[in-house]
């Protein structure tokens, strides 16, 4: 919802995705990659009519750095509370504390808030409680109804500062519907205009439906089965390798639909900077699986592991059953259970509560390998659903160096070394790279696919005929 209510300095557009102006109409970058100077659009207004100024941008960065929440992890390692300085009312300069190669790529997730509104409703937590069901933005829509976990209703801002490219929507309702079959039926019957997270089976069922348009587009959306590397039997790297070789990858691909997904060829998705298409990754090989099992602390199996998937997410249930069948070949049993996503996330706070296998779909927020490497494999992210337990000093160092490297060649080399080390450590079963599967009524106009956070629809350009 944030990208419909708030504006960032820049945003993504097109396929492949490119950074384009939003609140910032232009920018310059110093030759050493440390200073970024942005010129703001002069007529941009917050919803209370006040101007979006360089002071507001400075306030937003410093508030994010203080709170250490949301998208803060994307840039916080390269900024402090002195990094953003006001040059004049419409010019902001950001000086990084160290080089950070993906800086421009992460800015679409740094939303600018209205300092006056936040300070007036600051409370004891810098406005966090108030902003749960209010907003302080300058975006094309404002909040009409806000029911967290259920639905979010927006209506178009009366005087949005940006005119070019606007559709005719006067409002939109974003309804949370976890079962994909319910999403599919809603679009099929015309009860919803767009469904953003469908499965292969849903797409097959919708094919040929009157008034429904289907879209399947490749994006950097990965699926992996994460091992609990800090608690239980899977702390044993030989057991993780045995399972990685025993897993039935073709069955996983068949479950997804071979025209809807491809097998991952390593930790990084193909096509992103540094992804190594020739990496020697695990594929089903029962002989090697038993060789590594024999080296493990459970050489004859005889153990029971746990797999928890998102309640109602059929594809993750299928993956669990494939894992169950694969483990039987090693004389290992599997307990398969479902939970609602929020309860699953709560389990990942501690290694002792994290299940042995934790399934993760991860959609790219920015088109840079750091978007996969840092949240998924850096030890500082332990306790988050993106990386509950895996922590390696060597891998942490490689990721940190790749974030601060100043040349593309240097970064490619570091990510190459990173991928080899991750295959050696086997923290995940590297699964499939999905195509995004959406369906919409043919009355929806103005939608264009952007392979970055494509499940978070921007309503601004949309129209209904």
Coordinates of C-alpha atoms in Angstrom, one line a residue:
X1 CA 0.0 0.0 0.0
X2 CA 2.9 2.4 0.7
X3 CA 3.7 2.9 -2.9
X4 CA 0.2 4.2 -3.5
X5 CA 0.0 6.5 -0.5
X6 CA 3.6 7.8 -0.3
X7 CA 6.2 9.0 -2.8
X8 CA 9.9 8.0 -2.9
X9 CA 12.6 10.1 -4.5
X10 CA 12.7 7.6 -7.5
X11 CA 10.8 4.6 -8.6
X12 CA 11.0 1.6 -10.9
X13 CA 9.5 1.6 -14.3
X14 CA 9.6 -0.8 -17.3
X15 CA 10.8 -4.3 -18.1
X16 CA 13.7 -4.6 -17.5
X17 CA 13.1 -2.3 -14.6
X18 CA 14.9 1.1 -14.6
X19 CA 15.1 3.9 -12.0
X20 CA 13.1 6.9 -13.1
X21 CA 12.3 10.3 -11.4
X22 CA 9.5 10.7 -8.8
X23 CA 9.9 13.3 -6.1
X24 CA 13.5 13.8 -7.4
X25 CA 13.4 15.3 -10.9
X26 CA 17.2 14.9 -11.4
X27 CA 20.3 13.8 -9.5
X28 CA 24.1 13.7 -9.6
X29 CA 26.5 11.2 -8.1
X30 CA 30.1 12.0 -7.2
X31 CA 32.9 10.2 -8.9
X32 CA 33.7 8.2 -5.8
X33 CA 30.1 7.1 -5.4
X34 CA 29.7 8.6 -2.0
X35 CA 27.7 11.8 -2.6
X36 CA 24.2 11.9 -4.1
X37 CA 22.6 15.2 -4.8
X38 CA 18.8 15.3 -5.6
X39 CA 16.8 18.2 -7.0
X40 CA 13.2 17.9 -6.0
X41 CA 10.1 18.6 -8.0
X42 CA 9.0 22.1 -7.0
X43 CA 5.3 21.6 -7.0
X44 CA 5.1 18.3 -5.0
X45 CA 2.6 18.5 -2.1
X46 CA 1.7 16.4 0.9
X47 CA -1.9 15.6 1.4
X48 CA -2.4 18.5 3.8
X49 CA -1.3 20.9 1.1
X50 CA 2.2 21.6 2.4
X51 CA 5.2 21.3 0.1
X52 CA 7.5 18.3 -0.1
X53 CA 10.8 19.9 0.9
X54 CA 14.4 18.8 1.3
X55 CA 13.8 19.1 5.1
X56 CA 11.1 16.5 4.8
X57 CA 13.4 14.1 2.9
X58 CA 16.1 14.6 5.6
X59 CA 13.5 14.0 8.4
X60 CA 12.3 10.8 6.6
X61 CA 15.8 9.3 6.3
X62 CA 16.7 10.2 9.9
X63 CA 13.5 8.8 11.3
X64 CA 14.0 5.6 9.4
X65 CA 17.6 5.3 10.7
X66 CA 16.3 5.9 14.3
X67 CA 13.5 3.4 14.1
X68 CA 15.5 0.6 12.4
X69 CA 12.4 -0.9 10.9
X70 CA 10.9 -1.6 7.5
X71 CA 13.2 -1.1 4.6
X72 CA 15.9 0.4 6.9
X73 CA 18.1 -2.6 6.4
X74 CA 18.5 -1.8 2.7
X75 CA 20.6 1.3 3.3
X76 CA 21.3 1.7 7.0
X77 CA 24.8 0.2 6.9
X78 CA 26.0 3.1 4.6
X79 CA 24.3 6.1 6.3
X80 CA 24.1 7.8 9.7
X81 CA 22.1 10.8 11.1
X82 CA 24.5 13.2 9.4
X83 CA 24.4 11.7 5.9
X84 CA 21.3 13.7 4.7
X85 CA 21.9 17.5 4.5
X86 CA 19.7 20.2 3.2
X87 CA 21.3 22.3 0.5
X88 CA 18.2 24.5 -0.1
X89 CA 14.4 24.0 0.0
X90 CA 14.4 21.7 -3.1
X91 CA 17.9 20.2 -2.9
X92 CA 19.0 17.4 -0.7
X93 CA 22.5 15.9 -0.5
X94 CA 23.2 12.4 0.9
X95 CA 26.8 11.5 1.8
X96 CA 27.3 7.8 2.4
X97 CA 29.6 6.7 5.2
X98 CA 31.1 4.2 2.8
X99 CA 30.4 3.1 -0.8
X100 CA 27.2 1.2 -1.3
X101 CA 26.7 -0.1 -4.8
X102 CA 22.9 -0.7 -4.7
X103 CA 22.1 2.7 -3.2
X104 CA 20.0 4.1 -6.1
X105 CA 18.3 0.7 -6.4
X106 CA 16.9 0.7 -2.9
X107 CA 15.6 4.3 -2.9
X108 CA 12.2 3.4 -4.3
X109 CA 11.5 1.8 -0.9
X110 CA 12.5 5.0 1.1
X111 CA 9.1 6.8 1.3
X112 CA 9.0 10.4 2.3
X113 CA 6.7 11.4 5.2
X114 CA 5.2 14.7 6.2
X115 CA 7.2 15.8 9.3
X116 CA 4.5 18.2 10.5
X117 CA 1.8 15.4 10.5
X118 CA 4.1 12.8 12.1
X119 CA 5.3 15.2 14.8
X120 CA 1.8 16.2 15.6
X121 CA 0.9 12.5 16.2
X122 CA 4.3 11.4 17.5
X123 CA 3.2 9.8 20.8
X124 CA 5.8 7.7 22.5
X125 CA 7.0 5.8 19.4
X126 CA 7.7 8.5 16.8
X127 CA 4.2 8.1 15.3
X128 CA 4.4 4.4 14.6
X129 CA 1.2 3.6 16.4
X130 CA -0.7 6.4 14.8
X131 CA 0.6 5.5 11.3
X132 CA -0.8 2.0 11.5
X133 CA -4.2 3.3 10.4
X134 CA -3.3 6.9 9.2
X135 CA -0.9 8.3 6.7
X136 CA 1.4 11.2 6.2
X137 CA 2.2 10.9 2.5
X138 CA 2.2 12.8 -0.8
X139 CA 1.2 9.8 -3.0
X140 CA -1.7 9.5 -5.5
X141 CA -4.1 8.0 -3.0
X142 CA -5.2 8.5 0.7
X143 CA -6.6 6.1 3.2
X144 CA -10.4 5.7 3.3
X145 CA -10.6 2.4 5.3
X146 CA -7.8 0.5 7.0
X147 CA -8.4 -3.0 8.4
X148 CA -4.9 -4.6 8.9
X149 CA -4.8 -8.2 7.8
X150 CA -8.2 -7.9 6.0
X151 CA -8.6 -5.0 3.6
X152 CA -7.3 -1.6 2.7
X153 CA -9.5 0.9 0.9
X154 CA -8.0 3.9 -0.8
X155 CA -9.4 6.9 -2.6
X156 CA -7.7 9.2 -5.0
X157 CA -6.1 12.3 -3.5
X158 CA -8.0 15.4 -4.5
X159 CA -5.1 17.3 -5.8
X160 CA -2.2 14.9 -6.5
X161 CA 0.8 16.9 -7.7
X162 CA 1.6 14.5 -10.6
X163 CA -0.7 14.6 -13.5
X164 CA 1.1 12.8 -16.4
X165 CA 0.2 9.1 -16.7
X166 CA -2.8 9.1 -14.4
X167 CA -5.6 6.6 -14.9
X168 CA -9.3 7.2 -14.1
X169 CA -9.5 5.2 -10.8
X170 CA -11.2 7.1 -8.1
X171 CA -10.4 4.5 -5.5
X172 CA -9.3 0.9 -4.9
X173 CA -9.8 -1.9 -2.4
X174 CA -7.0 -4.2 -1.6
X175 CA -8.5 -7.4 -0.1
X176 CA -6.3 -10.0 1.6
X177 CA -7.3 -13.4 0.3
X178 CA -4.8 -16.1 1.2
X179 CA -6.3 -19.0 -0.7
X180 CA -5.3 -18.7 -4.3
X181 CA -8.4 -20.6 -5.4
X182 CA -10.6 -17.9 -3.8
X183 CA -8.5 -15.2 -5.7
X184 CA -9.1 -17.1 -8.9
X185 CA -12.9 -17.4 -8.4
X186 CA -13.2 -13.7 -7.5
X187 CA -11.6 -12.7 -10.8
X188 CA -13.5 -15.3 -12.8
X189 CA -16.9 -14.1 -11.4
X190 CA -16.0 -10.4 -11.7
X191 CA -15.9 -9.8 -7.9
X192 CA -12.3 -8.6 -8.2
X193 CA -10.5 -6.9 -11.0
X194 CA -7.0 -8.3 -10.3
X195 CA -5.4 -11.3 -8.6
X196 CA -1.7 -11.1 -8.0
X197 CA -0.5 -14.4 -6.6
X198 CA -2.0 -17.3 -8.5
X199 CA -0.7 -20.8 -8.9
X200 CA -0.1 -22.9 -12.0
X201 CA -3.4 -24.8 -11.4
X202 CA -5.2 -21.5 -11.1
X203 CA -3.8 -20.3 -14.4
X204 CA -4.9 -23.5 -16.1
X205 CA -8.4 -23.2 -14.7
X206 CA -8.7 -19.6 -15.8
X207 CA -7.4 -20.2 -19.4
X208 CA -10.2 -19.2 -21.8
X209 CA -12.4 -17.6 -19.1
X210 CA -14.6 -14.9 -20.6
X211 CA -13.4 -11.4 -19.7
X212 CA -10.2 -12.5 -18.0
X213 CA -6.7 -11.6 -19.1
X214 CA -3.8 -13.7 -17.9
X215 CA -0.2 -12.6 -17.5
X216 CA 2.8 -14.7 -16.8
X217 CA 6.1 -12.9 -16.6
X218 CA 9.6 -13.9 -15.5
X219 CA 10.9 -12.0 -12.5
X220 CA 13.5 -12.5 -9.7
X221 CA 11.1 -14.5 -7.5
X222 CA 12.9 -17.4 -5.9
X223 CA 11.7 -20.3 -3.8
X224 CA 14.0 -22.2 -1.4
X225 CA 13.6 -24.6 1.4
X226 CA 15.7 -23.2 4.2
X227 CA 17.4 -25.6 6.6
X228 CA 17.6 -24.9 10.4
X229 CA 21.4 -24.7 10.6
X230 CA 21.5 -23.8 14.3
X231 CA 19.3 -26.3 16.0
X232 CA 18.5 -29.9 15.5
X233 CA 19.9 -32.6 13.1
X234 CA 20.3 -30.1 10.2
X235 CA 23.2 -28.4 11.9
X236 CA 25.2 -31.2 10.3
X237 CA 26.4 -30.1 6.9
X238 CA 26.8 -33.6 5.7
X239 CA 23.1 -34.3 6.4
X240 CA 22.1 -31.1 4.6
X241 CA 24.1 -32.2 1.6
X242 CA 22.6 -35.7 1.7
X243 CA 19.1 -34.2 1.6
X244 CA 20.1 -31.7 -1.1
X245 CA 21.1 -34.7 -3.3
X246 CA 18.1 -36.8 -2.3
X247 CA 15.5 -34.1 -3.1
X248 CA 13.4 -34.7 -6.3
X249 CA 13.9 -31.5 -8.2
X250 CA 12.0 -32.6 -11.3
X251 CA 8.9 -33.4 -9.2
X252 CA 9.2 -29.8 -7.8
X253 CA 9.4 -28.4 -11.3
X254 CA 6.5 -30.6 -12.5
X255 CA 4.4 -29.3 -9.5
X256 CA 5.0 -25.7 -10.5
X257 CA 4.4 -26.4 -14.2
X258 CA 7.4 -26.5 -16.5
X259 CA 6.2 -23.6 -18.6
X260 CA 5.7 -21.5 -15.4
X261 CA 9.0 -22.0 -13.7
X262 CA 12.6 -23.1 -14.0
X263 CA 14.9 -24.8 -11.6
X264 CA 17.3 -22.4 -9.8
X265 CA 20.9 -22.9 -10.8
X266 CA 22.2 -21.6 -7.5
X267 CA 21.5 -19.1 -4.8
X268 CA 21.1 -16.1 -7.1
X269 CA 18.5 -16.0 -9.9
X270 CA 19.6 -16.2 -13.5
X271 CA 20.0 -12.9 -15.2
X272 CA 20.9 -10.8 -12.1
X273 CA 24.4 -9.3 -11.9
X274 CA 26.9 -12.0 -10.9
X275 CA 24.6 -15.0 -11.2
X276 CA 26.8 -18.0 -12.2
X277 CA 24.9 -20.2 -14.8
X278 CA 27.7 -22.8 -14.6
X279 CA 27.6 -23.3 -10.9
X280 CA 27.8 -27.0 -9.8
X281 CA 24.6 -27.2 -7.9
X282 CA 22.8 -30.1 -6.3
X283 CA 20.6 -32.3 -8.5
X284 CA 18.9 -35.6 -7.6
X285 CA 21.6 -38.2 -7.1
X286 CA 20.7 -40.9 -4.6
X287 CA 24.2 -42.5 -4.6
X288 CA 25.8 -39.2 -3.5
X289 CA 22.9 -38.6 -1.1
X290 CA 23.7 -41.9 0.7
X291 CA 27.5 -41.2 0.6
X292 CA 26.9 -37.9 2.6
X293 CA 24.3 -39.5 4.8
X294 CA 27.0 -42.1 5.8
X295 CA 29.3 -39.3 6.8
X296 CA 26.6 -37.6 8.9
X297 CA 25.7 -38.0 12.6
X298 CA 22.6 -39.9 11.4
X299 CA 24.3 -42.4 9.0
X300 CA 21.3 -44.7 8.8
X301 CA 18.6 -42.1 9.0
X302 CA 16.0 -43.0 11.6
X303 CA 15.1 -39.4 12.5
X304 CA 12.0 -37.3 12.1
X305 CA 12.2 -33.7 10.8
X306 CA 9.6 -30.9 10.6
X307 CA 8.3 -28.9 7.7
X308 CA 5.8 -26.0 8.1
X309 CA 4.1 -24.3 5.2
X310 CA 1.7 -21.4 4.8
X311 CA -1.9 -22.3 5.5
X312 CA -3.9 -22.5 2.3
X313 CA -0.9 -22.2 0.0
X314 CA -1.3 -25.4 -2.1
X315 CA 2.0 -25.3 -3.9
X316 CA 3.9 -25.3 -0.6
X317 CA 1.9 -28.3 0.6
X318 CA 2.9 -30.1 -2.6
X319 CA 6.6 -29.2 -2.0
X320 CA 6.2 -30.6 1.5
X321 CA 4.9 -33.9 0.1
X322 CA 7.8 -34.1 -2.4
X323 CA 10.2 -33.5 0.4
X324 CA 8.5 -36.3 2.4
X325 CA 8.9 -38.8 -0.4
X326 CA 12.5 -37.7 -1.0
X327 CA 13.4 -38.2 2.7
X328 CA 11.9 -41.7 2.8
X329 CA 14.8 -42.8 0.5
X330 CA 17.1 -41.9 3.3
X331 CA 15.0 -43.5 6.0
X332 CA 14.0 -40.1 7.4
X333 CA 10.5 -39.2 8.4
X334 CA 8.9 -35.7 8.0
X335 CA 6.2 -34.0 10.0
X336 CA 4.2 -31.7 7.6
X337 CA 2.1 -29.0 9.2
X338 CA 0.4 -25.8 8.0
X339 CA 0.3 -22.4 9.9
X340 CA -0.9 -18.9 9.1
X341 CA 2.0 -16.8 7.8
X342 CA 2.2 -14.5 10.9
X343 CA 2.6 -17.6 13.2
X344 CA 5.3 -19.0 10.9
X345 CA 7.2 -15.7 11.0
X346 CA 7.0 -15.7 14.8
X347 CA 8.6 -19.2 14.9
X348 CA 11.7 -17.9 13.1
X349 CA 12.7 -15.5 15.9
X350 CA 14.7 -18.2 17.7
X351 CA 16.6 -21.3 16.3
X352 CA 14.9 -23.6 18.8
X353 CA 11.4 -22.7 17.6
X354 CA 12.3 -22.6 13.8
X355 CA 11.2 -25.8 12.0
X356 CA 13.8 -28.0 10.4
X357 CA 12.6 -26.9 6.9
X358 CA 11.2 -23.4 6.3
X359 CA 9.8 -22.6 2.8
X360 CA 10.4 -19.1 1.5
X361 CA 9.2 -17.4 -1.7
X362 CA 11.2 -14.2 -2.0
X363 CA 10.2 -11.4 -4.4
X364 CA 12.9 -8.9 -5.4
X365 CA 12.5 -5.4 -4.1
X366 CA 15.4 -4.1 -6.1
X367 CA 17.3 -5.4 -9.2
X368 CA 20.6 -6.1 -7.6
X369 CA 22.1 -9.4 -6.2
X370 CA 22.4 -7.7 -2.8
X371 CA 18.6 -8.0 -2.6
X372 CA 19.0 -11.8 -2.4
X373 CA 22.4 -12.1 -0.8
X374 CA 22.0 -9.8 2.2
X375 CA 18.5 -10.6 3.6
X376 CA 18.8 -14.3 2.7
X377 CA 22.3 -15.2 3.7
X378 CA 23.9 -12.5 5.9
X379 CA 24.0 -13.6 9.6
X380 CA 22.8 -10.1 10.8
X381 CA 19.4 -11.1 9.4
X382 CA 19.0 -14.2 11.7
X383 CA 15.7 -14.2 13.4
X384 CA 13.9 -12.9 10.3
X385 CA 11.9 -15.1 8.0
X386 CA 14.3 -14.4 5.1
X387 CA 17.2 -16.0 7.0
X388 CA 16.1 -17.6 10.3
X389 CA 19.4 -19.3 11.2
X390 CA 22.2 -19.4 8.6
X391 CA 25.3 -17.5 9.7
X392 CA 28.8 -17.9 8.2
X393 CA 31.7 -15.5 8.9
X394 CA 33.2 -16.1 5.4
X395 CA 29.8 -15.5 3.7
X396 CA 29.1 -12.4 5.8
X397 CA 32.5 -11.0 4.7
X398 CA 31.9 -11.7 1.0
X399 CA 28.4 -10.0 1.1
X400 CA 29.8 -7.0 3.0
X401 CA 32.6 -6.6 0.4
X402 CA 30.2 -6.9 -2.5
X403 CA 28.0 -4.2 -1.0
X404 CA 30.9 -1.7 -0.9
X405 CA 32.8 -2.7 -4.0
X406 CA 33.0 0.1 -6.5
X407 CA 33.4 -1.7 -9.8
X408 CA 31.1 -4.2 -11.5
X409 CA 33.9 -6.6 -12.2
X410 CA 34.9 -6.7 -8.5
X411 CA 31.3 -7.3 -7.5
X412 CA 30.9 -10.2 -10.0
X413 CA 34.0 -11.9 -8.6
X414 CA 32.8 -11.5 -5.0
X415 CA 29.3 -12.9 -5.9
X416 CA 30.9 -15.8 -7.8
X417 CA 32.9 -16.7 -4.6
X418 CA 29.8 -16.2 -2.5
X419 CA 27.7 -18.7 -4.6
X420 CA 30.4 -21.4 -4.4
X421 CA 30.6 -21.0 -0.7
X422 CA 26.8 -21.2 -0.3
X423 CA 26.7 -24.4 -2.4
X424 CA 29.4 -25.8 -0.1
X425 CA 27.5 -24.9 3.1
X426 CA 24.1 -26.0 1.7
X427 CA 22.0 -23.7 3.8
X428 CA 19.0 -24.2 1.5
X429 CA 17.5 -26.5 -1.1
X430 CA 17.8 -24.1 -4.1
X431 CA 14.3 -24.6 -5.6
X432 CA 12.6 -22.9 -8.4
X433 CA 12.5 -19.5 -10.1
X434 CA 8.8 -18.7 -10.7
X435 CA 7.1 -16.6 -13.2
X436 CA 4.7 -14.1 -11.7
X437 CA 1.2 -15.3 -12.4
X438 CA -1.6 -12.6 -12.4
X439 CA -5.1 -12.5 -13.7
X440 CA -7.2 -9.4 -14.3
X441 CA -10.6 -8.5 -15.9
X442 CA -10.3 -7.1 -19.4
X443 CA -11.9 -3.9 -18.1
X444 CA -8.6 -3.0 -16.4
X445 CA -6.5 -0.6 -18.6
X446 CA -3.0 0.9 -18.1
X447 CA -1.3 -2.0 -16.3
X448 CA 2.3 -2.7 -17.3
X449 CA 4.4 -5.4 -15.8
X450 CA 7.5 -4.3 -13.8
X451 CA 9.6 -7.2 -12.5
X452 CA 10.2 -5.6 -9.1
X453 CA 7.7 -6.2 -6.4
X454 CA 5.1 -7.0 -9.1
X455 CA 2.6 -8.2 -6.5
X456 CA 2.4 -4.7 -5.1
X457 CA 0.3 -3.0 -7.8
X458 CA 0.6 0.7 -8.4
X459 CA -2.9 2.1 -8.9
X460 CA -1.9 5.5 -10.2
X461 CA -1.8 4.6 -14.0
X462 CA -4.8 2.2 -13.9
X463 CA -8.2 2.9 -15.5
X464 CA -11.5 1.0 -15.8
X465 CA -13.4 1.0 -19.0

